[in-house]
Amino acid sequence: PVNRTSGSVTQTKKLVFRVDPIVSKGIFYVARLNYLRWEYWSPAPSGLVVEGDRVRAWTGGPGRRVEQPEARAEAARMAAGQVMIWMDLNPEAIMAAYEVTVVRPEPLFLSVTPKRSGVRKFLKRLEVEFNSDGRTVRRVSLYEKESTTTLFFDGIRLNRPKPID
């Protein structure tokens, strides 16, 4: 079974008030049910670690990290929770949180709408495209109120040891 997933992530964020998208590159590591590390290296180093109930968010690169206030960490925790539902590939949790439509069965491509009105206030819908292996996610696009964020995952590795914080 897959208990841990890690790899590279490229995020492209298109804002309604900006012509050029913002492109960020980094890494991620998810351990089923209780750990997420999401770190961007460029253009602005920042990161987030969620471990159980503990959340740490920072800006700056190694040796120059500045811890972020708890309010920002809590917002990050909510976003991380949505990511973890998909990285854990827990069908019960996904179906409880979202209306899911299969756009294409192979490789699996889903269009998803949040069920909770609180989530729908900031996330209209998302698309999830899996790799041909059916076990890992290739792309997630989040359609927010004033932006679209697309995450491309690459170099996916399964069941690697947890990175040292």
mmCIF file of C-alpha atoms in Angstrom:
data_model
loop_
_atom_site.group_PDB
_atom_site.id
_atom_site.type_symbol
_atom_site.label_atom_id
_atom_site.label_comp_id
_atom_site.label_asym_id
_atom_site.label_seq_id
_atom_site.Cartn_x
_atom_site.Cartn_y
_atom_site.Cartn_z
ATOM 1 C CA PRO A 1 0.000 0.000 0.000
ATOM 2 C CA VAL A 2 1.018 3.608 -0.571
ATOM 3 C CA ASN A 3 1.495 5.413 2.744
ATOM 4 C CA ARG A 4 3.751 8.289 1.680
ATOM 5 C CA THR A 5 3.956 10.349 -1.510
ATOM 6 C CA SER A 6 6.571 12.950 -2.432
ATOM 7 C CA GLY A 7 7.832 14.811 -5.459
ATOM 8 C CA SER A 8 8.181 18.153 -7.187
ATOM 9 C CA VAL A 9 5.388 20.664 -7.667
ATOM 10 C CA THR A 10 5.038 23.593 -10.061
ATOM 11 C CA GLN A 11 2.271 26.027 -9.222
ATOM 12 C CA THR A 12 0.902 28.448 -11.808
ATOM 13 C CA LYS A 13 -1.425 31.103 -10.394
ATOM 14 C CA LYS A 14 -3.447 33.295 -12.755
ATOM 15 C CA LEU A 15 -5.020 36.330 -11.089
ATOM 16 C CA VAL A 16 -7.855 38.297 -12.724
ATOM 17 C CA PHE A 17 -6.026 41.603 -12.193
ATOM 18 C CA ARG A 18 -2.643 40.432 -13.518
ATOM 19 C CA VAL A 19 -1.654 39.598 -17.114
ATOM 20 C CA ASP A 20 1.274 37.250 -16.411
ATOM 21 C CA PRO A 21 0.797 34.212 -14.165
ATOM 22 C CA ILE A 22 2.919 33.695 -11.054
ATOM 23 C CA VAL A 23 4.923 30.460 -11.303
ATOM 24 C CA SER A 24 6.342 28.839 -8.159
ATOM 25 C CA LYS A 25 8.445 25.674 -7.903
ATOM 26 C CA GLY A 26 9.030 23.444 -4.939
ATOM 27 C CA ILE A 27 8.522 20.076 -3.305
ATOM 28 C CA PHE A 28 5.863 18.229 -1.333
ATOM 29 C CA TYR A 29 5.722 15.243 0.981
ATOM 30 C CA VAL A 30 2.503 13.668 2.296
ATOM 31 C CA ALA A 31 2.177 10.820 4.787
ATOM 32 C CA ARG A 32 -1.307 9.328 5.026
ATOM 33 C CA LEU A 33 -3.602 10.971 7.502
ATOM 34 C CA ASN A 34 -1.170 13.043 9.537
ATOM 35 C CA TYR A 35 1.712 14.818 7.789
ATOM 36 C CA LEU A 36 2.134 17.313 4.960
ATOM 37 C CA ARG A 37 5.201 19.311 3.983
ATOM 38 C CA TRP A 38 4.794 21.833 1.158
ATOM 39 C CA GLU A 39 7.774 24.012 0.336
ATOM 40 C CA TYR A 40 8.403 26.508 -2.459
ATOM 41 C CA TRP A 41 11.964 27.367 -3.435
ATOM 42 C CA SER A 42 11.269 29.966 -6.125
ATOM 43 C CA PRO A 43 10.476 32.715 -6.756
ATOM 44 C CA ALA A 44 9.748 33.393 -3.053
ATOM 45 C CA PRO A 45 10.879 30.682 -0.617
ATOM 46 C CA SER A 46 8.115 29.656 1.790
ATOM 47 C CA GLY A 47 6.751 26.534 3.357
ATOM 48 C CA LEU A 48 4.218 24.760 5.468
ATOM 49 C CA VAL A 49 4.305 21.674 7.666
ATOM 50 C CA VAL A 50 1.117 20.139 9.058
ATOM 51 C CA GLU A 51 1.660 17.324 11.532
ATOM 52 C CA GLY A 52 -1.452 16.190 13.357
ATOM 53 C CA ASP A 53 -2.844 19.352 14.977
ATOM 54 C CA ARG A 54 0.431 21.254 14.698
ATOM 55 C CA VAL A 55 0.909 23.749 11.851
ATOM 56 C CA ARG A 56 4.051 25.696 10.996
ATOM 57 C CA ALA A 57 4.230 28.186 8.131
ATOM 58 C CA TRP A 58 7.264 30.260 7.170
ATOM 59 C CA THR A 59 8.726 32.538 4.554
ATOM 60 C CA GLY A 60 12.373 32.682 3.549
ATOM 61 C CA GLY A 61 14.872 30.043 2.605
ATOM 62 C CA PRO A 62 16.948 27.774 4.841
ATOM 63 C CA GLY A 63 18.834 29.734 7.481
ATOM 64 C CA ARG A 64 16.591 32.789 6.947
ATOM 65 C CA ARG A 65 13.150 31.449 7.801
ATOM 66 C CA VAL A 66 10.590 33.728 9.416
ATOM 67 C CA GLU A 67 7.740 31.924 11.172
ATOM 68 C CA GLN A 68 4.324 33.192 10.103
ATOM 69 C CA PRO A 69 1.507 34.224 12.472
ATOM 70 C CA GLU A 70 -0.978 31.635 13.655
ATOM 71 C CA ALA A 71 -3.829 33.143 11.579
ATOM 72 C CA ARG A 72 -1.900 32.541 8.367
ATOM 73 C CA ALA A 73 -0.979 29.064 9.552
ATOM 74 C CA GLU A 74 -4.673 28.279 10.198
ATOM 75 C CA ALA A 75 -5.656 29.367 6.676
ATOM 76 C CA ALA A 76 -2.839 27.198 5.365
ATOM 77 C CA ARG A 77 -4.098 24.289 7.490
ATOM 78 C CA MET A 78 -7.524 24.533 5.842
ATOM 79 C CA ALA A 79 -5.985 24.504 2.359
ATOM 80 C CA ALA A 80 -3.656 21.673 3.367
ATOM 81 C CA GLY A 81 -6.628 19.651 4.579
ATOM 82 C CA GLN A 82 -8.137 19.822 1.104
ATOM 83 C CA VAL A 83 -4.825 18.717 -0.447
ATOM 84 C CA MET A 84 -4.487 15.831 2.014
ATOM 85 C CA ILE A 85 -7.949 14.452 1.147
ATOM 86 C CA TRP A 86 -6.741 13.990 -2.439
ATOM 87 C CA MET A 87 -3.220 12.825 -1.662
ATOM 88 C CA ASP A 88 -4.615 10.185 0.704
ATOM 89 C CA LEU A 89 -6.998 9.068 -2.087
ATOM 90 C CA ASN A 90 -9.660 8.281 0.498
ATOM 91 C CA PRO A 91 -12.874 7.772 -1.531
ATOM 92 C CA GLU A 92 -15.170 8.150 1.504
ATOM 93 C CA ALA A 93 -13.592 11.483 2.513
ATOM 94 C CA ILE A 94 -13.650 12.733 -1.089
ATOM 95 C CA MET A 95 -17.309 11.819 -1.626
ATOM 96 C CA ALA A 96 -18.275 13.354 1.739
ATOM 97 C CA ALA A 97 -16.620 16.682 0.862
ATOM 98 C CA TYR A 98 -17.274 16.955 -2.900
ATOM 99 C CA GLU A 99 -19.687 16.325 -5.750
ATOM 100 C CA VAL A 100 -17.533 14.352 -8.196
ATOM 101 C CA THR A 101 -18.024 14.016 -11.963
ATOM 102 C CA VAL A 102 -15.871 11.703 -14.064
ATOM 103 C CA VAL A 103 -14.838 13.700 -17.138
ATOM 104 C CA ARG A 104 -12.624 10.929 -18.525
ATOM 105 C CA PRO A 105 -12.145 7.411 -17.108
ATOM 106 C CA GLU A 106 -8.592 6.718 -18.398
ATOM 107 C CA PRO A 107 -6.414 8.237 -17.282
ATOM 108 C CA LEU A 108 -8.893 9.348 -14.665
ATOM 109 C CA PHE A 109 -9.900 13.016 -14.882
ATOM 110 C CA LEU A 110 -12.421 14.440 -12.408
ATOM 111 C CA SER A 111 -14.365 17.691 -12.108
ATOM 112 C CA VAL A 112 -15.186 18.380 -8.488
ATOM 113 C CA THR A 113 -17.429 20.856 -6.654
ATOM 114 C CA PRO A 114 -17.226 21.380 -2.875
ATOM 115 C CA LYS A 115 -20.400 20.423 -1.013
ATOM 116 C CA ARG A 116 -19.909 22.848 1.891
ATOM 117 C CA SER A 117 -21.000 26.425 1.221
ATOM 118 C CA GLY A 118 -18.130 27.740 3.369
ATOM 119 C CA VAL A 119 -15.591 26.090 1.074
ATOM 120 C CA ARG A 120 -17.502 27.201 -2.054
ATOM 121 C CA LYS A 121 -17.043 30.841 -0.983
ATOM 122 C CA PHE A 122 -13.367 30.626 -1.924
ATOM 123 C CA LEU A 123 -13.213 27.514 -4.128
ATOM 124 C CA LYS A 124 -15.776 27.244 -6.950
ATOM 125 C CA ARG A 125 -14.548 23.925 -8.291
ATOM 126 C CA LEU A 126 -11.439 21.929 -9.009
ATOM 127 C CA GLU A 127 -10.195 19.470 -11.571
ATOM 128 C CA VAL A 128 -8.047 16.479 -10.716
ATOM 129 C CA GLU A 129 -6.127 14.587 -13.393
ATOM 130 C CA PHE A 130 -4.382 11.349 -12.487
ATOM 131 C CA ASN A 131 -1.313 9.794 -14.074
ATOM 132 C CA SER A 132 -1.811 6.675 -16.192
ATOM 133 C CA ASP A 133 -0.734 4.532 -13.198
ATOM 134 C CA GLY A 134 -4.065 5.447 -11.551
ATOM 135 C CA ARG A 135 -2.307 5.845 -8.184
ATOM 136 C CA THR A 136 -0.846 9.337 -8.391
ATOM 137 C CA VAL A 137 -2.146 12.791 -9.267
ATOM 138 C CA ARG A 138 -0.593 14.626 -12.223
ATOM 139 C CA ARG A 139 -2.474 17.938 -12.089
ATOM 140 C CA VAL A 140 -4.908 19.781 -9.837
ATOM 141 C CA SER A 141 -6.574 23.012 -10.982
ATOM 142 C CA LEU A 142 -8.387 25.119 -8.392
ATOM 143 C CA TYR A 143 -10.911 27.644 -9.691
ATOM 144 C CA GLU A 144 -11.153 30.297 -7.016
ATOM 145 C CA LYS A 145 -13.153 33.534 -6.900
ATOM 146 C CA GLU A 146 -10.475 35.777 -8.471
ATOM 147 C CA SER A 147 -7.803 33.334 -9.559
ATOM 148 C CA THR A 148 -7.031 29.927 -10.983
ATOM 149 C CA THR A 149 -4.240 27.895 -9.427
ATOM 150 C CA THR A 150 -2.837 24.872 -11.254
ATOM 151 C CA LEU A 151 -0.499 22.439 -9.534
ATOM 152 C CA PHE A 152 1.601 20.096 -11.687
ATOM 153 C CA PHE A 153 3.203 17.158 -9.882
ATOM 154 C CA ASP A 154 6.365 15.516 -11.191
ATOM 155 C CA GLY A 155 8.979 13.030 -10.051
ATOM 156 C CA ILE A 156 6.466 11.263 -7.833
ATOM 157 C CA ARG A 157 8.059 8.867 -5.357
ATOM 158 C CA LEU A 158 6.120 6.476 -3.163
ATOM 159 C CA ASN A 159 6.841 5.350 0.385
ATOM 160 C CA ARG A 160 10.054 7.354 0.858
ATOM 161 C CA PRO A 161 11.186 8.266 4.408
ATOM 162 C CA LYS A 162 9.904 11.494 5.926
ATOM 163 C CA PRO A 163 12.231 14.474 5.331
ATOM 164 C CA ILE A 164 14.020 16.037 8.264
ATOM 165 C CA ASP A 165 12.446 19.375 9.258
#
